[in-house]
Amino acid sequence: MYNHLQAVQLTGFTQESPGKRPVFLFLPLRDAQGKLVDLWLETASLASLSVTEVCFSSWLGMPSSLLLEPLWQTLEADLVGCLHYQLASGKLGKVTVTPLPGRYLVELLEEIPPIPDNGDATDVIVLKTVEDYLQQKNRELKTFFDGALDMHSISNSQGKFFEVNHAFYQTLGYSPDELKQIPFLNLIHPDEQSWVYENLLRNILHHPVRNQVNRLRRKDGTYRIFEWNAIGIDEVVYGSARDITEREQAQEQLRALHERLQLATQAAGQGIWENNLEKNEIIWDDRLCEIHELPTSKHKRSYADYLQTIHPDDRADFLTKRQFELAGTDDRLKAIYRIHWPDGTIRWIETSGRIFRYPDGRPRRLIGVAWDITPRMLADAALRDSEQRFRQIADHVDEVFWIHSAQPFELLYINPAYERVWQRSCESIYEDPMSFIDGIVAEDKPAMQAFIQDYRAGKERQMDYQLERPDGSRCWVSVRSFIVRDAAGHIIRHLGVVTDISSQKEKELVLQQALLRTQELSQLKSQFVATVSHEFRTPLATMQSSLELINYHLASATAPLPISKHLRVIEQEIEKVTDLLSDFLSASALESGNIRVNARWFDLAALCEELLSTHFSRRQDQRRAHFLVEGTACQLYSDPRLVEHVLINLLANAFKFSTTDPPTLRIEFKPSKVVVHVIDQGIGIPLSEQSNLFQAFFRASNAGAIRGTGLGLAIARQFVEHLSGHLGVQSQEHKGSTFTMTLPINFSVLAG
């Protein structure tokens, strides 16, 4: 490594200046791993050395491996090192090495008695010269260090600060003493500390840090953004930093503004362009290249290149208009023209921009946006064609058609049918587009005014009203409005159609009269059913009383078996007729809307227990329903009469359609509702027939000879719905059914 250096014999100073102690300044020399391997001669005093590149080991004429090992261990501990050597004359001497900031001071001493001090101040002068030199260098470095605008610091490899300059502690708000107690890593934002330590600080003595950006904590707890550099020398880390918070914020705002601009133009399908007139350069963004079907490129285009994209038939008009805009005083630009894609396809382009001028008014730069309006132009062309066809048709139909433009709102067309329906001329409405209101009857004019406001606002509506013609006749008409929009959603046309519906209104009047008649007949039917049911119920009640008396007397004496059997049959038939009449009466009341809900607070669980005891406890098959209550029982505000009717119907069906296991009545009390389940293991209901189960007079196909009218479940569901509840079913054929009734705890909350 040091083959190019010459070994230096120290005969010069020992022979020519005996007793003098030469002083040398050496710079540290390290290998690629940062290890101190030698000292490099910087300056020398009192030595007649002519070479400018001398290493300590070669200077003493000794191999560095023998020389450095004992000395360097001492130097690394920041202590004065001492090494003996042998001069060329054979005399013994020694070298003392003192560490200085960034350098080492080397003195040569002979082991001979020193010459008595005879006033020769050579040694003092030498040392003073070195001291002055070092002090001068130190002042220069300190002035630069403390006066720098950037933040500078000196620390060890663990990040403990030895020195910080004024800018460093002023920017962070700490005092120098406070900073010396805080490791550099602790100043870094917690989210970034781990990465900085692993990737930068662990190897900072061997790998300098360049242009690293991190957030550092100030004393007040806030964080600022800094760009910092650091390099390690002799186990010392020299660092510099700069506060770039405002720069980063400005760049972030610029990036955000650029992104918003890009998003806005992309959302609008627009591309951005710029024309530098000084340099004759055209700059396009990627979107504008896409619009022109040209490859994106970083190369700038010329104005002539741009003109070549314009359709030849539009190029002259475009140039004339652009020259007029540049020569004028208005800074706005606007144009619509055609371009041709490389494959020959024609597209329509609309562009809008601004002119930036010199103080004397001459244009220097143009900037703007452009977008493809081909769909809109095609739509306009198609609309014009459709309007022509529309006119051909509209002129020969009975409905009244009209067309309004959007901007400005003007009547463009009304077909001749207007004259027949309004009995007014088309010229009159062209002269005064609101004159048609004069023909509308007074009671319908306010509604028409509201209709017109919505029509102009772009809302499609429909309404019926009456016209009173000049001859005094009246007719009914129906008007509908339509809105035509372009591809961008902008309104371009308002349309309306008026149809004479006088005959339809006459039919509606006939239907209304028929409906009233039907309602009257239904009411008469309900009255008839009620009357007949009352007449049936009276003798049935008498028969029931007589049977009860007969049973009473028979119970006191032994009666022939046939008489008792027939009496039981009569009693059963009376029950059937009574049930049938009750169902008919309930159905009639529901149909006529005469069911009234008489709600009150009652105990549902107690009602169920009483119901099971009175109606289902004395069965011949000895089956009794299982009764379960889940949750915290509470009072129910509903109509107990209707609830009881539903429960009796559901439990009677459960017993009727099952013959072995008894049914189960289960009540679930929940915070705002109660759920009642009636469960049986009977014949079940076929899946295909379950949708018709709650229709009047419907009976499942597997019901067979089991008695019933088909009204019970229909009535039960309507009763539950009158109570703001729901009645549903889950069933599987041959496995049973579960009917579920859900009622609100407080009927008045839902009923209002």
mmCIF file of N, CA and C in Angstrom, residues 315-390:
data_model
loop_
_atom_site.group_PDB
_atom_site.id
_atom_site.type_symbol
_atom_site.label_atom_id
_atom_site.label_comp_id
_atom_site.label_asym_id
_atom_site.label_seq_id
_atom_site.Cartn_x
_atom_site.Cartn_y
_atom_site.Cartn_z
ATOM 1 N N ARG A 315 -59.042 23.795 -41.570
ATOM 2 C CA ARG A 315 -57.763 24.395 -41.194
ATOM 3 C C ARG A 315 -57.733 25.890 -41.460
ATOM 4 N N ALA A 316 -58.238 26.324 -42.601
ATOM 5 C CA ALA A 316 -58.193 27.752 -42.948
ATOM 6 C C ALA A 316 -59.041 28.571 -41.978
ATOM 7 N N ASP A 317 -60.248 28.097 -41.686
ATOM 8 C CA ASP A 317 -61.108 28.827 -40.743
ATOM 9 C C ASP A 317 -60.467 28.870 -39.355
ATOM 10 N N PHE A 318 -59.816 27.771 -38.957
ATOM 11 C CA PHE A 318 -59.173 27.739 -37.647
ATOM 12 C C PHE A 318 -58.052 28.768 -37.571
ATOM 13 N N LEU A 319 -57.207 28.817 -38.620
ATOM 14 C CA LEU A 319 -56.098 29.770 -38.633
ATOM 15 C C LEU A 319 -56.607 31.211 -38.614
ATOM 16 N N THR A 320 -57.650 31.485 -39.379
ATOM 17 C CA THR A 320 -58.201 32.846 -39.418
ATOM 18 C C THR A 320 -58.718 33.258 -38.044
ATOM 19 N N LYS A 321 -59.451 32.356 -37.395
ATOM 20 C CA LYS A 321 -60.005 32.659 -36.075
ATOM 21 C C LYS A 321 -58.883 32.816 -35.041
ATOM 22 N N ARG A 322 -57.859 31.972 -35.095
ATOM 23 C CA ARG A 322 -56.772 32.053 -34.133
ATOM 24 C C ARG A 322 -55.972 33.353 -34.307
ATOM 25 N N GLN A 323 -55.730 33.745 -35.557
ATOM 26 C CA GLN A 323 -55.014 35.001 -35.794
ATOM 27 C C GLN A 323 -55.809 36.195 -35.294
ATOM 28 N N PHE A 324 -57.114 36.129 -35.465
ATOM 29 C CA PHE A 324 -57.971 37.208 -34.969
ATOM 30 C C PHE A 324 -57.912 37.275 -33.438
ATOM 31 N N GLU A 325 -57.893 36.115 -32.764
ATOM 32 C CA GLU A 325 -57.833 36.081 -31.303
ATOM 33 C C GLU A 325 -56.495 36.598 -30.798
ATOM 34 N N LEU A 326 -55.398 36.234 -31.486
ATOM 35 C CA LEU A 326 -54.075 36.680 -31.048
ATOM 36 C C LEU A 326 -53.894 38.176 -31.254
ATOM 37 N N ALA A 327 -54.497 38.710 -32.273
ATOM 38 C CA ALA A 327 -54.360 40.136 -32.561
ATOM 39 C C ALA A 327 -55.292 40.984 -31.714
ATOM 40 N N GLY A 328 -56.289 40.399 -31.083
ATOM 41 C CA GLY A 328 -57.257 41.153 -30.300
ATOM 42 C C GLY A 328 -56.784 41.414 -28.887
ATOM 43 N N THR A 329 -57.706 41.855 -28.064
ATOM 44 C CA THR A 329 -57.396 42.162 -26.661
ATOM 45 C C THR A 329 -58.020 41.154 -25.702
ATOM 46 N N ASP A 330 -58.937 40.356 -26.187
ATOM 47 C CA ASP A 330 -59.553 39.340 -25.335
ATOM 48 C C ASP A 330 -58.581 38.167 -25.182
ATOM 49 N N ASP A 331 -58.356 37.726 -23.958
ATOM 50 C CA ASP A 331 -57.392 36.656 -23.708
ATOM 51 C C ASP A 331 -58.005 35.259 -23.823
ATOM 52 N N ARG A 332 -59.296 35.176 -24.099
ATOM 53 C CA ARG A 332 -59.938 33.866 -24.164
ATOM 54 C C ARG A 332 -59.807 33.254 -25.554
ATOM 55 N N LEU A 333 -59.681 31.909 -25.556
ATOM 56 C CA LEU A 333 -59.603 31.142 -26.799
ATOM 57 C C LEU A 333 -60.722 30.111 -26.811
ATOM 58 N N LYS A 334 -61.315 29.904 -27.969
ATOM 59 C CA LYS A 334 -62.349 28.874 -28.097
ATOM 60 C C LYS A 334 -62.478 28.501 -29.567
ATOM 61 N N ALA A 335 -62.597 27.199 -29.816
ATOM 62 C CA ALA A 335 -62.713 26.742 -31.207
ATOM 63 C C ALA A 335 -63.307 25.345 -31.234
ATOM 64 N N ILE A 336 -64.023 25.049 -32.323
ATOM 65 C CA ILE A 336 -64.542 23.711 -32.610
ATOM 66 C C ILE A 336 -64.119 23.363 -34.025
ATOM 67 N N TYR A 337 -63.492 22.209 -34.186
ATOM 68 C CA TYR A 337 -62.990 21.819 -35.500
ATOM 69 C C TYR A 337 -62.890 20.303 -35.555
ATOM 70 N N ARG A 338 -62.627 19.810 -36.730
ATOM 71 C CA ARG A 338 -62.474 18.369 -36.935
ATOM 72 C C ARG A 338 -60.993 18.012 -37.052
ATOM 73 N N ILE A 339 -60.667 16.810 -36.619
ATOM 74 C CA ILE A 339 -59.326 16.269 -36.816
ATOM 75 C C ILE A 339 -59.478 14.918 -37.510
ATOM 76 N N HIS A 340 -58.392 14.428 -38.052
ATOM 77 C CA HIS A 340 -58.424 13.092 -38.645
ATOM 78 C C HIS A 340 -57.358 12.247 -37.965
ATOM 79 N N TRP A 341 -57.773 11.076 -37.516
ATOM 80 C CA TRP A 341 -56.859 10.130 -36.886
ATOM 81 C C TRP A 341 -55.952 9.515 -37.957
ATOM 82 N N PRO A 342 -54.867 8.897 -37.524
ATOM 83 C CA PRO A 342 -53.977 8.269 -38.519
ATOM 84 C C PRO A 342 -54.686 7.265 -39.411
ATOM 85 N N ASP A 343 -55.760 6.615 -38.907
ATOM 86 C CA ASP A 343 -56.467 5.637 -39.740
ATOM 87 C C ASP A 343 -57.529 6.273 -40.620
ATOM 88 N N GLY A 344 -57.630 7.619 -40.589
ATOM 89 C CA GLY A 344 -58.593 8.315 -41.441
ATOM 90 C C GLY A 344 -59.903 8.642 -40.760
ATOM 91 N N THR A 345 -60.136 8.183 -39.527
ATOM 92 C CA THR A 345 -61.375 8.479 -38.811
ATOM 93 C C THR A 345 -61.462 9.972 -38.508
ATOM 94 N N ILE A 346 -62.672 10.533 -38.669
ATOM 95 C CA ILE A 346 -62.897 11.952 -38.412
ATOM 96 C C ILE A 346 -63.494 12.106 -37.016
ATOM 97 N N ARG A 347 -62.918 13.009 -36.209
ATOM 98 C CA ARG A 347 -63.425 13.299 -34.870
ATOM 99 C C ARG A 347 -63.599 14.810 -34.720
ATOM 100 N N TRP A 348 -64.545 15.192 -33.856
ATOM 101 C CA TRP A 348 -64.791 16.600 -33.564
ATOM 102 C C TRP A 348 -64.094 16.963 -32.257
ATOM 103 N N ILE A 349 -63.385 18.105 -32.236
ATOM 104 C CA ILE A 349 -62.643 18.559 -31.062
ATOM 105 C C ILE A 349 -63.132 19.959 -30.686
ATOM 106 N N GLU A 350 -63.326 20.159 -29.396
ATOM 107 C CA GLU A 350 -63.597 21.506 -28.874
ATOM 108 C C GLU A 350 -62.450 21.882 -27.947
ATOM 109 N N THR A 351 -61.929 23.095 -28.115
ATOM 110 C CA THR A 351 -60.806 23.541 -27.291
ATOM 111 C C THR A 351 -61.125 24.893 -26.689
ATOM 112 N N SER A 352 -60.606 25.100 -25.476
ATOM 113 C CA SER A 352 -60.804 26.361 -24.776
ATOM 114 C C SER A 352 -59.511 26.683 -24.051
ATOM 115 N N GLY A 353 -59.104 27.966 -24.066
ATOM 116 C CA GLY A 353 -57.836 28.313 -23.434
ATOM 117 C C GLY A 353 -57.712 29.786 -23.150
ATOM 118 N N ARG A 354 -56.469 30.182 -22.835
ATOM 119 C CA ARG A 354 -56.182 31.568 -22.464
ATOM 120 C C ARG A 354 -54.871 32.001 -23.103
ATOM 121 N N ILE A 355 -54.790 33.296 -23.408
ATOM 122 C CA ILE A 355 -53.592 33.878 -24.000
ATOM 123 C C ILE A 355 -52.846 34.667 -22.927
ATOM 124 N N PHE A 356 -51.538 34.409 -22.783
ATOM 125 C CA PHE A 356 -50.677 35.196 -21.902
ATOM 126 C C PHE A 356 -49.838 36.120 -22.776
ATOM 127 N N ARG A 357 -49.838 37.408 -22.419
ATOM 128 C CA ARG A 357 -49.231 38.411 -23.295
ATOM 129 C C ARG A 357 -48.087 39.149 -22.581
ATOM 130 N N TYR A 358 -47.227 39.771 -23.400
ATOM 131 C CA TYR A 358 -46.225 40.691 -22.894
ATOM 132 C C TYR A 358 -46.922 41.985 -22.460
ATOM 133 N N PRO A 359 -46.229 42.827 -21.706
ATOM 134 C CA PRO A 359 -46.845 44.101 -21.299
ATOM 135 C C PRO A 359 -47.342 44.942 -22.467
ATOM 136 N N ASP A 360 -46.708 44.798 -23.630
ATOM 137 C CA ASP A 360 -47.148 45.586 -24.779
ATOM 138 C C ASP A 360 -48.302 44.932 -25.533
ATOM 139 N N GLY A 361 -48.804 43.805 -25.037
ATOM 140 C CA GLY A 361 -49.964 43.170 -25.657
ATOM 141 C C GLY A 361 -49.648 42.044 -26.598
ATOM 142 N N ARG A 362 -48.363 41.845 -26.943
ATOM 143 C CA ARG A 362 -48.013 40.770 -27.857
ATOM 144 C C ARG A 362 -48.176 39.416 -27.152
ATOM 145 N N PRO A 363 -48.751 38.433 -27.840
ATOM 146 C CA PRO A 363 -48.916 37.117 -27.204
ATOM 147 C C PRO A 363 -47.580 36.394 -27.089
ATOM 148 N N ARG A 364 -47.371 35.696 -25.978
ATOM 149 C CA ARG A 364 -46.138 34.943 -25.791
ATOM 150 C C ARG A 364 -46.397 33.467 -25.484
ATOM 151 N N ARG A 365 -47.567 33.170 -24.893
ATOM 152 C CA ARG A 365 -47.826 31.777 -24.529
ATOM 153 C C ARG A 365 -49.331 31.532 -24.511
ATOM 154 N N LEU A 366 -49.747 30.335 -24.952
ATOM 155 C CA LEU A 366 -51.149 29.929 -24.938
ATOM 156 C C LEU A 366 -51.256 28.630 -24.143
ATOM 157 N N ILE A 367 -52.288 28.538 -23.345
ATOM 158 C CA ILE A 367 -52.501 27.313 -22.572
ATOM 159 C C ILE A 367 -53.993 27.034 -22.515
ATOM 160 N N GLY A 368 -54.359 25.754 -22.537
ATOM 161 C CA GLY A 368 -55.778 25.431 -22.531
ATOM 162 C C GLY A 368 -56.036 23.938 -22.461
ATOM 163 N N VAL A 369 -57.298 23.574 -22.657
ATOM 164 C CA VAL A 369 -57.727 22.177 -22.636
ATOM 165 C C VAL A 369 -58.503 21.892 -23.916
ATOM 166 N N ALA A 370 -58.574 20.618 -24.252
ATOM 167 C CA ALA A 370 -59.329 20.189 -25.435
ATOM 168 C C ALA A 370 -59.994 18.866 -25.116
ATOM 169 N N TRP A 371 -61.144 18.618 -25.726
ATOM 170 C CA TRP A 371 -61.841 17.367 -25.484
ATOM 171 C C TRP A 371 -62.603 16.949 -26.743
ATOM 172 N N ASP A 372 -62.889 15.673 -26.794
ATOM 173 C CA ASP A 372 -63.551 15.068 -27.953
ATOM 174 C C ASP A 372 -65.059 15.249 -27.798
ATOM 175 N N ILE A 373 -65.693 15.951 -28.733
ATOM 176 C CA ILE A 373 -67.147 16.181 -28.687
ATOM 177 C C ILE A 373 -67.847 15.444 -29.827
ATOM 178 N N THR A 374 -67.171 14.438 -30.371
ATOM 179 C CA THR A 374 -67.783 13.702 -31.488
ATOM 180 C C THR A 374 -69.150 13.132 -31.131
ATOM 181 N N PRO A 375 -69.314 12.459 -29.960
ATOM 182 C CA PRO A 375 -70.653 11.943 -29.633
ATOM 183 C C PRO A 375 -71.713 13.039 -29.610
ATOM 184 N N ARG A 376 -71.353 14.204 -29.078
ATOM 185 C CA ARG A 376 -72.333 15.294 -29.034
ATOM 186 C C ARG A 376 -72.684 15.775 -30.434
ATOM 187 N N MET A 377 -71.685 15.916 -31.297
ATOM 188 C CA MET A 377 -71.943 16.377 -32.659
ATOM 189 C C MET A 377 -72.761 15.359 -33.440
ATOM 190 N N LEU A 378 -72.429 14.077 -33.230
ATOM 191 C CA LEU A 378 -73.224 13.043 -33.899
ATOM 192 C C LEU A 378 -74.649 13.031 -33.384
ATOM 193 N N ALA A 379 -74.790 13.258 -32.061
ATOM 194 C CA ALA A 379 -76.134 13.290 -31.488
ATOM 195 C C ALA A 379 -76.926 14.461 -32.050
ATOM 196 N N ASP A 380 -76.251 15.610 -32.190
ATOM 197 C CA ASP A 380 -76.951 16.765 -32.770
ATOM 198 C C ASP A 380 -77.397 16.476 -34.199
ATOM 199 N N ALA A 381 -76.521 15.839 -34.957
ATOM 200 C CA ALA A 381 -76.885 15.509 -36.343
ATOM 201 C C ALA A 381 -78.033 14.516 -36.372
ATOM 202 N N ALA A 382 -77.942 13.504 -35.492
ATOM 203 C CA ALA A 382 -79.025 12.519 -35.438
ATOM 204 C C ALA A 382 -80.325 13.164 -34.986
ATOM 205 N N LEU A 383 -80.209 14.128 -34.055
ATOM 206 C CA LEU A 383 -81.407 14.812 -33.581
ATOM 207 C C LEU A 383 -82.048 15.618 -34.705
ATOM 208 N N ARG A 384 -81.209 16.267 -35.488
ATOM 209 C CA ARG A 384 -81.775 17.024 -36.607
ATOM 210 C C ARG A 384 -82.504 16.098 -37.581
ATOM 211 N N ASP A 385 -81.902 14.954 -37.846
ATOM 212 C CA ASP A 385 -82.580 13.998 -38.739
ATOM 213 C C ASP A 385 -83.881 13.504 -38.120
ATOM 214 N N SER A 386 -83.813 13.211 -36.821
ATOM 215 C CA SER A 386 -85.018 12.693 -36.174
ATOM 216 C C SER A 386 -86.102 13.764 -36.111
ATOM 217 N N GLU A 387 -85.686 15.035 -35.953
ATOM 218 C CA GLU A 387 -86.679 16.108 -35.936
ATOM 219 C C GLU A 387 -87.386 16.228 -37.283
ATOM 220 N N GLN A 388 -86.644 16.021 -38.346
ATOM 221 C CA GLN A 388 -87.286 16.071 -39.661
ATOM 222 C C GLN A 388 -88.309 14.955 -39.803
ATOM 223 N N ARG A 389 -87.896 13.752 -39.392
ATOM 224 C CA ARG A 389 -88.866 12.647 -39.456
ATOM 225 C C ARG A 389 -90.032 12.884 -38.502
ATOM 226 N N PHE A 390 -89.691 13.460 -37.339
ATOM 227 C CA PHE A 390 -90.735 13.756 -36.369
ATOM 228 C C PHE A 390 -91.773 14.719 -36.949
#
